[in-house]
JSON list of C-alpha atoms in Angstrom, two decimals:
[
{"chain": "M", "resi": 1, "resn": "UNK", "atom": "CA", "xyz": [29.15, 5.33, 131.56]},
{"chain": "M", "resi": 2, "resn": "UNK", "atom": "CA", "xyz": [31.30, 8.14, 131.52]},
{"chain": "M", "resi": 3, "resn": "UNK", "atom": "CA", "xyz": [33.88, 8.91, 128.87]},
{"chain": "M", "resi": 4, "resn": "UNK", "atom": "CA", "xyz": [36.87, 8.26, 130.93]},
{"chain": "M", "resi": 5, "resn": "UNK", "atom": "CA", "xyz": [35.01, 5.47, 131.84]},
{"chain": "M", "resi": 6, "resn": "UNK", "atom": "CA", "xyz": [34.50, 3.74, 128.75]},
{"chain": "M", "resi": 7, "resn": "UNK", "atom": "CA", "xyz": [38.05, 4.43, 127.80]},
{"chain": "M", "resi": 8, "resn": "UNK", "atom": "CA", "xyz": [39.28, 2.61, 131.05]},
{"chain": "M", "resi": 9, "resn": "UNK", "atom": "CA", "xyz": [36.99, -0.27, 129.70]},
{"chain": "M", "resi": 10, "resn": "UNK", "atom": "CA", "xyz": [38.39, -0.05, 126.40]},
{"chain": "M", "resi": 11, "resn": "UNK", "atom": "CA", "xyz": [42.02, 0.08, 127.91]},
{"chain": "M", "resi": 12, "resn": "UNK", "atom": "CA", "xyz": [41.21, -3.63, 129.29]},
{"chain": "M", "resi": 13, "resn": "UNK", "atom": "CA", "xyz": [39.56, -4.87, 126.08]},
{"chain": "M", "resi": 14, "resn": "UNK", "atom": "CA", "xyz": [42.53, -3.37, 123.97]},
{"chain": "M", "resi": 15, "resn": "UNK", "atom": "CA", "xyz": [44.99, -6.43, 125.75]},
{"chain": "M", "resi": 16, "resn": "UNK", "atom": "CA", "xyz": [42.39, -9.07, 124.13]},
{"chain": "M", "resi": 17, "resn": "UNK", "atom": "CA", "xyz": [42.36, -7.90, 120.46]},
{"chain": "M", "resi": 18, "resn": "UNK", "atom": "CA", "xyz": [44.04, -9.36, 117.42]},
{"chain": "M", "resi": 19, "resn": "UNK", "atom": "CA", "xyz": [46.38, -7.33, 115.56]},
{"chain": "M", "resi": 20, "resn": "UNK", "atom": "CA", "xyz": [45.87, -6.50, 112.05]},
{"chain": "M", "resi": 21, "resn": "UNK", "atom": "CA", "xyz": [41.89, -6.16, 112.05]},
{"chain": "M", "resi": 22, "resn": "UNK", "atom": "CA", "xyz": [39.64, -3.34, 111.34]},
{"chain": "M", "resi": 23, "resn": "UNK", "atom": "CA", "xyz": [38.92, -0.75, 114.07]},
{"chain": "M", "resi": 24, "resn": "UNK", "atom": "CA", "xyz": [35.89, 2.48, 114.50]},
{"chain": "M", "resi": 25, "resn": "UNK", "atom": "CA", "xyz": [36.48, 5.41, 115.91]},
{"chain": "M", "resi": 26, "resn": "UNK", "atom": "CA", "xyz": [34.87, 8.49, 116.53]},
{"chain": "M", "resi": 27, "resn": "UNK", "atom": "CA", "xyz": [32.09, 9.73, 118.82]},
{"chain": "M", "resi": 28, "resn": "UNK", "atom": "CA", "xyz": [28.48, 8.41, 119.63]},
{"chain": "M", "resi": 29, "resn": "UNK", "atom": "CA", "xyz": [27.40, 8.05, 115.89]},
{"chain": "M", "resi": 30, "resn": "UNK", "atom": "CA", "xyz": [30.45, 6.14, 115.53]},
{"chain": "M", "resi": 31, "resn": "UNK", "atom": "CA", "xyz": [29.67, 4.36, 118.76]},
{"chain": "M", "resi": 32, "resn": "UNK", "atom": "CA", "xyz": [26.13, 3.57, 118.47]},
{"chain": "M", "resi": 33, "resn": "UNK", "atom": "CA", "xyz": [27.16, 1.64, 115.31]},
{"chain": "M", "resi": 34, "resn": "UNK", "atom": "CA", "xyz": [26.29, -1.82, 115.76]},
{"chain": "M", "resi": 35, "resn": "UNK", "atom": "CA", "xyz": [28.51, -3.14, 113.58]},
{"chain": "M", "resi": 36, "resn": "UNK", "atom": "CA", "xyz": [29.95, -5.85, 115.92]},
{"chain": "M", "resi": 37, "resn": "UNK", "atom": "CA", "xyz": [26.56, -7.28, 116.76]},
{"chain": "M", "resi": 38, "resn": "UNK", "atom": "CA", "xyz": [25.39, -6.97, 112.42]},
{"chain": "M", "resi": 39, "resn": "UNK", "atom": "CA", "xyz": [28.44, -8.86, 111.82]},
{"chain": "M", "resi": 40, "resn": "UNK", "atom": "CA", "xyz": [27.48, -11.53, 114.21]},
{"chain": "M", "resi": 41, "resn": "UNK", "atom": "CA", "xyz": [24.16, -11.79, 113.46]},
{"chain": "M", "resi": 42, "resn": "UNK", "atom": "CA", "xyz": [25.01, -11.94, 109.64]},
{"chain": "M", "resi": 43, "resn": "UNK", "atom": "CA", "xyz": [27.52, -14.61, 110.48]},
{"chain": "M", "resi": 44, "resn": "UNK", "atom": "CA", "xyz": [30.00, -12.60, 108.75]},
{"chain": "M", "resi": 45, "resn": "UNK", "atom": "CA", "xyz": [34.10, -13.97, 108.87]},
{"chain": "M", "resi": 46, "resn": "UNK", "atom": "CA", "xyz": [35.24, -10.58, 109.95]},
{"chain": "M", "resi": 47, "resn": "UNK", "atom": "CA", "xyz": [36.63, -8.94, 112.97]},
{"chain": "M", "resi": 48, "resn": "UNK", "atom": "CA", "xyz": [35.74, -4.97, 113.43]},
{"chain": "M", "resi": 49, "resn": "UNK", "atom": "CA", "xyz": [35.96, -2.62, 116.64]},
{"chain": "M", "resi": 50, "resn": "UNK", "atom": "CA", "xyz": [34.04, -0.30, 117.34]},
{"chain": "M", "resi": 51, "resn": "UNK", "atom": "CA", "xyz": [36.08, 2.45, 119.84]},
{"chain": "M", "resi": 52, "resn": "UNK", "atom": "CA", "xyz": [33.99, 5.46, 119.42]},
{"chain": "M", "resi": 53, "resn": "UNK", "atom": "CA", "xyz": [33.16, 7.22, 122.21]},
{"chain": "M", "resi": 54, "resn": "UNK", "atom": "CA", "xyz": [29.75, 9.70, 122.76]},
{"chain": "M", "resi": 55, "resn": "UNK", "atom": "CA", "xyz": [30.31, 13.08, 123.24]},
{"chain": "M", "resi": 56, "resn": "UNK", "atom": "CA", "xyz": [34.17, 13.08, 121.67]},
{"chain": "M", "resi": 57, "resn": "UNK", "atom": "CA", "xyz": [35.30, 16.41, 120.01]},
{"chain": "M", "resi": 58, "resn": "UNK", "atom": "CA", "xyz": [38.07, 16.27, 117.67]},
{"chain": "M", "resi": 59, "resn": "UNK", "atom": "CA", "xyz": [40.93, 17.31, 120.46]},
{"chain": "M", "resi": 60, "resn": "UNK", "atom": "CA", "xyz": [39.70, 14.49, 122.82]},
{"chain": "M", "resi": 61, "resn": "UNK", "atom": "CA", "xyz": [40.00, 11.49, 120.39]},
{"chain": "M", "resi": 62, "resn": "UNK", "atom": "CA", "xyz": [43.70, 12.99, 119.72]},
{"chain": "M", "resi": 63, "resn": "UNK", "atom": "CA", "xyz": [44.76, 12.96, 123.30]},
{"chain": "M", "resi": 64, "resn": "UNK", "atom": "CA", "xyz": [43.22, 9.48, 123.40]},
{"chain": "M", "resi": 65, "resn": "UNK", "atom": "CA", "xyz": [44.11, 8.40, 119.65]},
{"chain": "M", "resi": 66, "resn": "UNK", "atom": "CA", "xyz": [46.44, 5.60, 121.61]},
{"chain": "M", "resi": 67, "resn": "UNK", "atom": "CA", "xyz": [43.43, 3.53, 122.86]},
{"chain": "M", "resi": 68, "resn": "UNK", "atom": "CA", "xyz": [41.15, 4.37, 120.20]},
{"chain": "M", "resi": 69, "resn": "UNK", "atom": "CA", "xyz": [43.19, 3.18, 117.36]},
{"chain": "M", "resi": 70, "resn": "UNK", "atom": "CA", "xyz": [46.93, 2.67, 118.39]},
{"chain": "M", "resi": 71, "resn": "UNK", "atom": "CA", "xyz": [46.58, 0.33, 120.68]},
{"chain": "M", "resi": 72, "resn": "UNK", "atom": "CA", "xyz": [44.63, -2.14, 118.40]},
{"chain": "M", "resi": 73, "resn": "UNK", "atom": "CA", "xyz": [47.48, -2.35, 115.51]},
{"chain": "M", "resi": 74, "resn": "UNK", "atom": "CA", "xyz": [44.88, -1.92, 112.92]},
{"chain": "M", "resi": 75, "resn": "UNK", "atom": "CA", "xyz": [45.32, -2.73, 109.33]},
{"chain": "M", "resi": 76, "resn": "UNK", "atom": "CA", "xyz": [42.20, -0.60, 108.28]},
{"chain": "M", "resi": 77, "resn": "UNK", "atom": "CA", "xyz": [40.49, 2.43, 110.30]},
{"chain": "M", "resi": 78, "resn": "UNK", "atom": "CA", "xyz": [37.10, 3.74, 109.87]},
{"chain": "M", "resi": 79, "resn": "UNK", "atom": "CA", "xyz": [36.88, 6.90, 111.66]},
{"chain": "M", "resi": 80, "resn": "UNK", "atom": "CA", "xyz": [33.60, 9.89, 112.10]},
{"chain": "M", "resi": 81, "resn": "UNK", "atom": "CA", "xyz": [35.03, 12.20, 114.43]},
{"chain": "M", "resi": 82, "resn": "UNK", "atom": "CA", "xyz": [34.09, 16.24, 114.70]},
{"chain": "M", "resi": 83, "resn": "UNK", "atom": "CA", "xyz": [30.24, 16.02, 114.61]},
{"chain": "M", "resi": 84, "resn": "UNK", "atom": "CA", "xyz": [30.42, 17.33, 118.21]},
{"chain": "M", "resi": 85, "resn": "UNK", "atom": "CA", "xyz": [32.73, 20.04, 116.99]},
{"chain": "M", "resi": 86, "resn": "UNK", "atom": "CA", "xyz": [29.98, 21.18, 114.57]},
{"chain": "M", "resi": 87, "resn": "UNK", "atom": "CA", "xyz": [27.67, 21.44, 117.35]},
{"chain": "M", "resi": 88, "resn": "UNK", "atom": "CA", "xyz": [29.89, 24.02, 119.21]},
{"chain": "M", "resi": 89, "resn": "UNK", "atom": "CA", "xyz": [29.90, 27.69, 117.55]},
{"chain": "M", "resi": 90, "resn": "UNK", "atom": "CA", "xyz": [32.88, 28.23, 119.15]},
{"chain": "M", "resi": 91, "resn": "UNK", "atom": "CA", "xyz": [34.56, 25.48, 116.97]},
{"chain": "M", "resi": 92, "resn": "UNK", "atom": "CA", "xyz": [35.45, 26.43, 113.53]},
{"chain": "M", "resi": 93, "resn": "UNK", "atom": "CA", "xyz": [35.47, 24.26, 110.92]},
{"chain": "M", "resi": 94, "resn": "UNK", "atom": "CA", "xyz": [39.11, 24.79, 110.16]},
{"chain": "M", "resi": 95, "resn": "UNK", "atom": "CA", "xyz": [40.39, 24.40, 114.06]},
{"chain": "M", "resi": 96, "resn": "UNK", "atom": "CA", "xyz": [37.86, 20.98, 113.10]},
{"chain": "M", "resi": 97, "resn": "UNK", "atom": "CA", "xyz": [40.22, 19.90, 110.21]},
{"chain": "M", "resi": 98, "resn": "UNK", "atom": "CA", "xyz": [43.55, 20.90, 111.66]},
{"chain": "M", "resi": 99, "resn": "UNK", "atom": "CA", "xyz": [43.00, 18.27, 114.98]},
{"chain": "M", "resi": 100, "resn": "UNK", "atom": "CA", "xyz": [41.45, 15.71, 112.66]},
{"chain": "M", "resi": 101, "resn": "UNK", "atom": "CA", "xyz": [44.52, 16.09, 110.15]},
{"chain": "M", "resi": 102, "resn": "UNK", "atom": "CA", "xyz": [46.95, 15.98, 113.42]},
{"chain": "M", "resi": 103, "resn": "UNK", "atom": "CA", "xyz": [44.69, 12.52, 114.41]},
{"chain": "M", "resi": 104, "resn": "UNK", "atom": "CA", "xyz": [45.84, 11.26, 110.89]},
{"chain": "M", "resi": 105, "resn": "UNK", "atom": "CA", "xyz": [49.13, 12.30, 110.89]},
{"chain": "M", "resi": 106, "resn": "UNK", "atom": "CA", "xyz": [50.02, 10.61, 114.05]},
{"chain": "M", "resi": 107, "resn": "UNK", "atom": "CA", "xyz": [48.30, 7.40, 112.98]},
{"chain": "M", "resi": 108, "resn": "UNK", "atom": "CA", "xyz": [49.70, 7.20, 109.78]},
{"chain": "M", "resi": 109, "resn": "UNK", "atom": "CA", "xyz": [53.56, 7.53, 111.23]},
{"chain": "M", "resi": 110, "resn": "UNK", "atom": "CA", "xyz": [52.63, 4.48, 113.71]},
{"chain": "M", "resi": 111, "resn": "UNK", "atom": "CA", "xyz": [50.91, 2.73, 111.69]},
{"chain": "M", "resi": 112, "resn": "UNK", "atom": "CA", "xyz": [52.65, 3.12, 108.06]},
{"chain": "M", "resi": 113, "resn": "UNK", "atom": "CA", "xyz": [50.88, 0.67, 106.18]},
{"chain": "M", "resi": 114, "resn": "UNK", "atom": "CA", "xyz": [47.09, 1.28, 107.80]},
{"chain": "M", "resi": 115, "resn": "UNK", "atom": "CA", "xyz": [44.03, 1.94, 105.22]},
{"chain": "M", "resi": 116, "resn": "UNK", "atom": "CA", "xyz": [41.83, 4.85, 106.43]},
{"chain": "M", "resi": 117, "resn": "UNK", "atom": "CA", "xyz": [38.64, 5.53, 105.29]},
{"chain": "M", "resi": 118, "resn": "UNK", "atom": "CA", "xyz": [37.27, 8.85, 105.95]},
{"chain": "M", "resi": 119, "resn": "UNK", "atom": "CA", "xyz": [33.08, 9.07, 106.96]},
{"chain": "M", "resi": 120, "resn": "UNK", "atom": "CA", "xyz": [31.15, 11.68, 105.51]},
{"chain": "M", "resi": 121, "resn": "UNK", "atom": "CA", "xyz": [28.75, 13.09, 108.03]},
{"chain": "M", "resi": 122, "resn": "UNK", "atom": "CA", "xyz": [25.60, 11.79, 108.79]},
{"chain": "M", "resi": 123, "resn": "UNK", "atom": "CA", "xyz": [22.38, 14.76, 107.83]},
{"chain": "M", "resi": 124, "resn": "UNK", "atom": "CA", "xyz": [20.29, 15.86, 110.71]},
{"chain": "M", "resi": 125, "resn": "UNK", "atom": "CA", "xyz": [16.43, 16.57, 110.64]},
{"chain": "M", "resi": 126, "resn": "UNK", "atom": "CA", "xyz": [15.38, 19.56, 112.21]},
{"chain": "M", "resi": 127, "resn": "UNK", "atom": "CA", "xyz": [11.95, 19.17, 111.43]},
{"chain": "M", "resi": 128, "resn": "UNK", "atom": "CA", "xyz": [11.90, 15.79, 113.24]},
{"chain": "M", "resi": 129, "resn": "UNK", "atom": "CA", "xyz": [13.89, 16.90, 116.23]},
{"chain": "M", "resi": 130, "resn": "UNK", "atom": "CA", "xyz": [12.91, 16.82, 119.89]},
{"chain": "M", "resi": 131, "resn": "UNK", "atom": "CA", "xyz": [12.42, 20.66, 121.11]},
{"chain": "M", "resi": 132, "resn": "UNK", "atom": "CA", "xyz": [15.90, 19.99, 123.52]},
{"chain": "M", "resi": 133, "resn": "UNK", "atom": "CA", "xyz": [17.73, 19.27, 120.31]},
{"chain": "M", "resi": 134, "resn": "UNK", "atom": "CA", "xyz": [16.79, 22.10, 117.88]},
{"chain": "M", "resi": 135, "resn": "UNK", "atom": "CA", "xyz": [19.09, 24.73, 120.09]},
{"chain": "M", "resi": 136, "resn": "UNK", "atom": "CA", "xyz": [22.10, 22.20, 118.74]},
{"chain": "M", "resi": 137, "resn": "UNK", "atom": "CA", "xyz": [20.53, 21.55, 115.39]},
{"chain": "M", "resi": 138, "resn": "UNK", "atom": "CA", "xyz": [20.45, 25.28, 114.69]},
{"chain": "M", "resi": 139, "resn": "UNK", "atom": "CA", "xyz": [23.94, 25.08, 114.42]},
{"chain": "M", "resi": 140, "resn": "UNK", "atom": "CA", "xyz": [24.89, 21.88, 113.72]},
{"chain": "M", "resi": 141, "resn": "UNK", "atom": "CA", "xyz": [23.09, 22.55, 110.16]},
{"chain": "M", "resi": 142, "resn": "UNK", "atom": "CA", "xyz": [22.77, 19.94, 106.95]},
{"chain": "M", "resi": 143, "resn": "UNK", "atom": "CA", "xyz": [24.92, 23.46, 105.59]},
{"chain": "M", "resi": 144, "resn": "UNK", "atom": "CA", "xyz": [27.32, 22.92, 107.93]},
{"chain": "M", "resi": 145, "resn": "UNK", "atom": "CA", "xyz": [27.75, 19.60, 107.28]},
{"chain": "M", "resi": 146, "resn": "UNK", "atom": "CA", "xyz": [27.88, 20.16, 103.75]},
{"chain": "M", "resi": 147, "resn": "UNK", "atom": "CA", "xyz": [30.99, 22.25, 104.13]},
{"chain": "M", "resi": 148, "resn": "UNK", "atom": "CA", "xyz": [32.03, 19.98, 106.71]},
{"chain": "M", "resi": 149, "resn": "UNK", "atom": "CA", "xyz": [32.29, 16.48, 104.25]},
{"chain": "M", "resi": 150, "resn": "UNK", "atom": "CA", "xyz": [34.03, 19.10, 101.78]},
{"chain": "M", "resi": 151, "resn": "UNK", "atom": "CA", "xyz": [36.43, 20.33, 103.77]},
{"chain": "M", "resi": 152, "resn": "UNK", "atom": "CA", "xyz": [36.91, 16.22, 105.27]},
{"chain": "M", "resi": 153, "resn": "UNK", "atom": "CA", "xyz": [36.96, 15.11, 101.17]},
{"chain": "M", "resi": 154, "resn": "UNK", "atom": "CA", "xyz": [39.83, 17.39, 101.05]},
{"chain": "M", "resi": 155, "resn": "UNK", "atom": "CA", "xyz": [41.91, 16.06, 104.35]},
{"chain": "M", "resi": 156, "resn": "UNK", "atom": "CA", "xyz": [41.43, 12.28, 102.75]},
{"chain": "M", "resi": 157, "resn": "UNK", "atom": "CA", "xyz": [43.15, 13.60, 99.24]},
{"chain": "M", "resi": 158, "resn": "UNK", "atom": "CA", "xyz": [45.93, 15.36, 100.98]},
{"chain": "M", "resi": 159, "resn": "UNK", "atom": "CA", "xyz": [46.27, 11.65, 103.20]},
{"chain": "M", "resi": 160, "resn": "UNK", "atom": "CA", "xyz": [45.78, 9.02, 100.35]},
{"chain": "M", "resi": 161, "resn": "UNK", "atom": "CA", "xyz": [42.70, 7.94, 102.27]},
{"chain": "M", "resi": 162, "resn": "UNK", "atom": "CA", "xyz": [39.37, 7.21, 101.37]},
{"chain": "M", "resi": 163, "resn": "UNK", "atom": "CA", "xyz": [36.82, 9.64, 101.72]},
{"chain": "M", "resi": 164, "resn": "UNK", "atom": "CA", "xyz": [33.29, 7.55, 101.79]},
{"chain": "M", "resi": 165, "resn": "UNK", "atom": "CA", "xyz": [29.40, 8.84, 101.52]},
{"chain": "M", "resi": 166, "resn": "UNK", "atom": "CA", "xyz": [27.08, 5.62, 103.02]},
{"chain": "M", "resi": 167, "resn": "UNK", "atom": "CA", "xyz": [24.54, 8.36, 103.79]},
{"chain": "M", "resi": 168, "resn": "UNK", "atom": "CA", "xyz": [21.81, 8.16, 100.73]},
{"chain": "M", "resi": 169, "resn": "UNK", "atom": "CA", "xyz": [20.14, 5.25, 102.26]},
{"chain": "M", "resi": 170, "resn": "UNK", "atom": "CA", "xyz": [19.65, 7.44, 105.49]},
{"chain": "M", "resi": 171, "resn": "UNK", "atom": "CA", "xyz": [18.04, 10.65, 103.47]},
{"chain": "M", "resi": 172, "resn": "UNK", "atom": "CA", "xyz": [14.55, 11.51, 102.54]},
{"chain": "M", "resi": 173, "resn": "UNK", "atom": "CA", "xyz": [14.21, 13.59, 99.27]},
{"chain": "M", "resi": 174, "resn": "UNK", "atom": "CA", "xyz": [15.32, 17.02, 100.77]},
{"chain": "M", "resi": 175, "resn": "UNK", "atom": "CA", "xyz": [18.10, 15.42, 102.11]},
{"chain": "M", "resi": 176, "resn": "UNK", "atom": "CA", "xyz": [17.26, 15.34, 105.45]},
{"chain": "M", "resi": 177, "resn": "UNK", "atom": "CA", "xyz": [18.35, 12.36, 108.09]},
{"chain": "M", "resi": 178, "resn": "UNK", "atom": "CA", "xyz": [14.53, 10.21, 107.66]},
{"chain": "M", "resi": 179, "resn": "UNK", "atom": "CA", "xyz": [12.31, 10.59, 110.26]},
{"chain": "M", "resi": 180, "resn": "UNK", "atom": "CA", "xyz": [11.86, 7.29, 111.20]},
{"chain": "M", "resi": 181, "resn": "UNK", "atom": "CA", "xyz": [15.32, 6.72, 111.40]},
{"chain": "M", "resi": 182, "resn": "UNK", "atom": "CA", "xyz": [16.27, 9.11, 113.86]},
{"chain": "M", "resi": 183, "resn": "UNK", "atom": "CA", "xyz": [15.70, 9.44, 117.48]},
{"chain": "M", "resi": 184, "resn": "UNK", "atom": "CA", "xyz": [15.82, 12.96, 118.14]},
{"chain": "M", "resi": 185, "resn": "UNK", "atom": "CA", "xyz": [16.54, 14.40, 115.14]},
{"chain": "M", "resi": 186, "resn": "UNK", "atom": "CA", "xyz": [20.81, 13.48, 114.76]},
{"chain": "M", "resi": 187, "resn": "UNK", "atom": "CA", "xyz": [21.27, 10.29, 116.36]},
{"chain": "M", "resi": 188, "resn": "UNK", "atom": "CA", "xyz": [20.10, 7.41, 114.04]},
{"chain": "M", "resi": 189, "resn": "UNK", "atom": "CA", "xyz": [18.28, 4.32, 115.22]},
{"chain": "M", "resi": 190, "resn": "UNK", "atom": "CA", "xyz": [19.17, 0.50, 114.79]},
{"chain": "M", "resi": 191, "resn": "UNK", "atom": "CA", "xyz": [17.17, 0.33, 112.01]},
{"chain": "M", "resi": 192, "resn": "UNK", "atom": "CA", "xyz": [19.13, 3.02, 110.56]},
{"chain": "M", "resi": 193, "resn": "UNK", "atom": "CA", "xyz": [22.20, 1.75, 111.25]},
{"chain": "M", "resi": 194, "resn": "UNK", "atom": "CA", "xyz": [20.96, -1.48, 109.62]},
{"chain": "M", "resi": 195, "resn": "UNK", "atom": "CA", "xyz": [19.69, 0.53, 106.37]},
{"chain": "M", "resi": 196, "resn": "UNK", "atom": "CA", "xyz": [23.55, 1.44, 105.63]},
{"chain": "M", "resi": 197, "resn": "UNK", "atom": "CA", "xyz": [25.66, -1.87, 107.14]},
{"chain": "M", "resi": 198, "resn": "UNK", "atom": "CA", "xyz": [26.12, -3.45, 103.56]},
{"chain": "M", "resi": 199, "resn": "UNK", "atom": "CA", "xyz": [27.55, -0.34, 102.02]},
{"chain": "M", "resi": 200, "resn": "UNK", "atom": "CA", "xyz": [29.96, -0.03, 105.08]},
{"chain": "M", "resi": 201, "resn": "UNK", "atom": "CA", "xyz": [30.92, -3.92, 104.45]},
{"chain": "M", "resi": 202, "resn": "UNK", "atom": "CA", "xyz": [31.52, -3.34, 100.69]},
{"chain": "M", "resi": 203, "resn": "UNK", "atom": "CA", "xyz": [34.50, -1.02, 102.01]},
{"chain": "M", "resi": 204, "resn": "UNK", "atom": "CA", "xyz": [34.91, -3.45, 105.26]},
{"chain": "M", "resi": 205, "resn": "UNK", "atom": "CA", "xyz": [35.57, -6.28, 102.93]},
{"chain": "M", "resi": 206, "resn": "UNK", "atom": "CA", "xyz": [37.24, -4.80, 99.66]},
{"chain": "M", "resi": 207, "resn": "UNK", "atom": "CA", "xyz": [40.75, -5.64, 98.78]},
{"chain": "M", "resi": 208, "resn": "UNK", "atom": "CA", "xyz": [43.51, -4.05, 100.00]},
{"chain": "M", "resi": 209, "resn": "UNK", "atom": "CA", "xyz": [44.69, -0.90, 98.52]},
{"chain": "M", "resi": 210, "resn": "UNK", "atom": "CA", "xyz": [47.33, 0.61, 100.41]},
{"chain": "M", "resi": 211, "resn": "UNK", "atom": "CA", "xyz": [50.40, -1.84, 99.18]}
]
């Protein structure tokens, strides 16, 4: 399915949401979150949706910020968005930031009272990549990311949102995305996903701070 694909699907399943819930964004790490399906095998009494969308840069989620997130009236927004900007050397981290802090801005003047939480990035493992993926992976560093989350940790404090690291269940001891959770090196696995779901509920299911 192609992007504008999923986001004429996600136009449709926007009419049938409640109000008020929690809502994903982002691109395909953000997408290929299971959360929906954890929750419901977990039998958890929550409501979460995922809207991320594979291959999204930073400037397409803010020409499509309405469906992603408006749309849905969210009271709380997890968001992962500008991995696919770190893969692109023409991208600097800074042109990164400023579309990501124009995605907030808008968000936060249509939805006032909304609680954000910011994602840090999820490592990579070069060493563990498929030979198609290094090219990417040799820019799209665990250095780059580094300065990526700090840069991010930054554009929470100047938002009053919450910057959040879930990532230590996902790294071996050098800090690297685990082996056997990845499938070619950056995107993670079920399993993965699986590994860091109760950290992400903690936040999911925490009181309300934003009053």
């Amino acid at each position: 399915m192609t992007k504008e694909e999923k986001i004429v699907r996600y136009r449709k399943l926007n009419q049938k949401v409640v109000p008020g819930e929690i809502v994903c964004a982002g691109s395909s790490l953000m997408e290929m979150f299971p959360v929906e399906k954890f929750i419901d095998e977990d039998h958890l009494d929550i409501t979460v949706y995922n809207r991320g969308i594979g291959g999204f840069i930073t400037d397409e989620l803010l020409e499509n910020v309405d469906v992603c997130i408006l749309d849905l009236k969210p009271s709380r927004l997890f968001i992962n968005i500008g991995t696919n900007d770190l893969s692109d050397p023409a991208i600097s981290i800074d042109r990164m930031i400023a579309n990501y802090d124009r995605i907030l801005a808008i968000v936060e003047e249509k939805l006032p009272d909304i609680e954000i939480y910011m994602m840090a990035y999820y490592p990579i493992n070069y060493e563990a990549a498929a030979e198609e993926m290094k090219p990417c992976l040799r820019v799209r560093t665990n250095g780059k990311i580094a300065m990526a989350n700090k840069a991010v940790q930054e554009l929470a404090e100047r938002h009053h949102a919450k910057y959040i690291d879930i990532n230590d269940p996902l790294k071996d001891r050098d800090g690297n995305l685990k082996a056997e959770y990845t499938i070619e090196g950056m995107h993670i696995k079920e399993e993965g996903y699986r590994a860091i779901f109760d950290l992400f509920m903690g936040y999911a299911k925490e009181p309300r701070w934003n009053v």
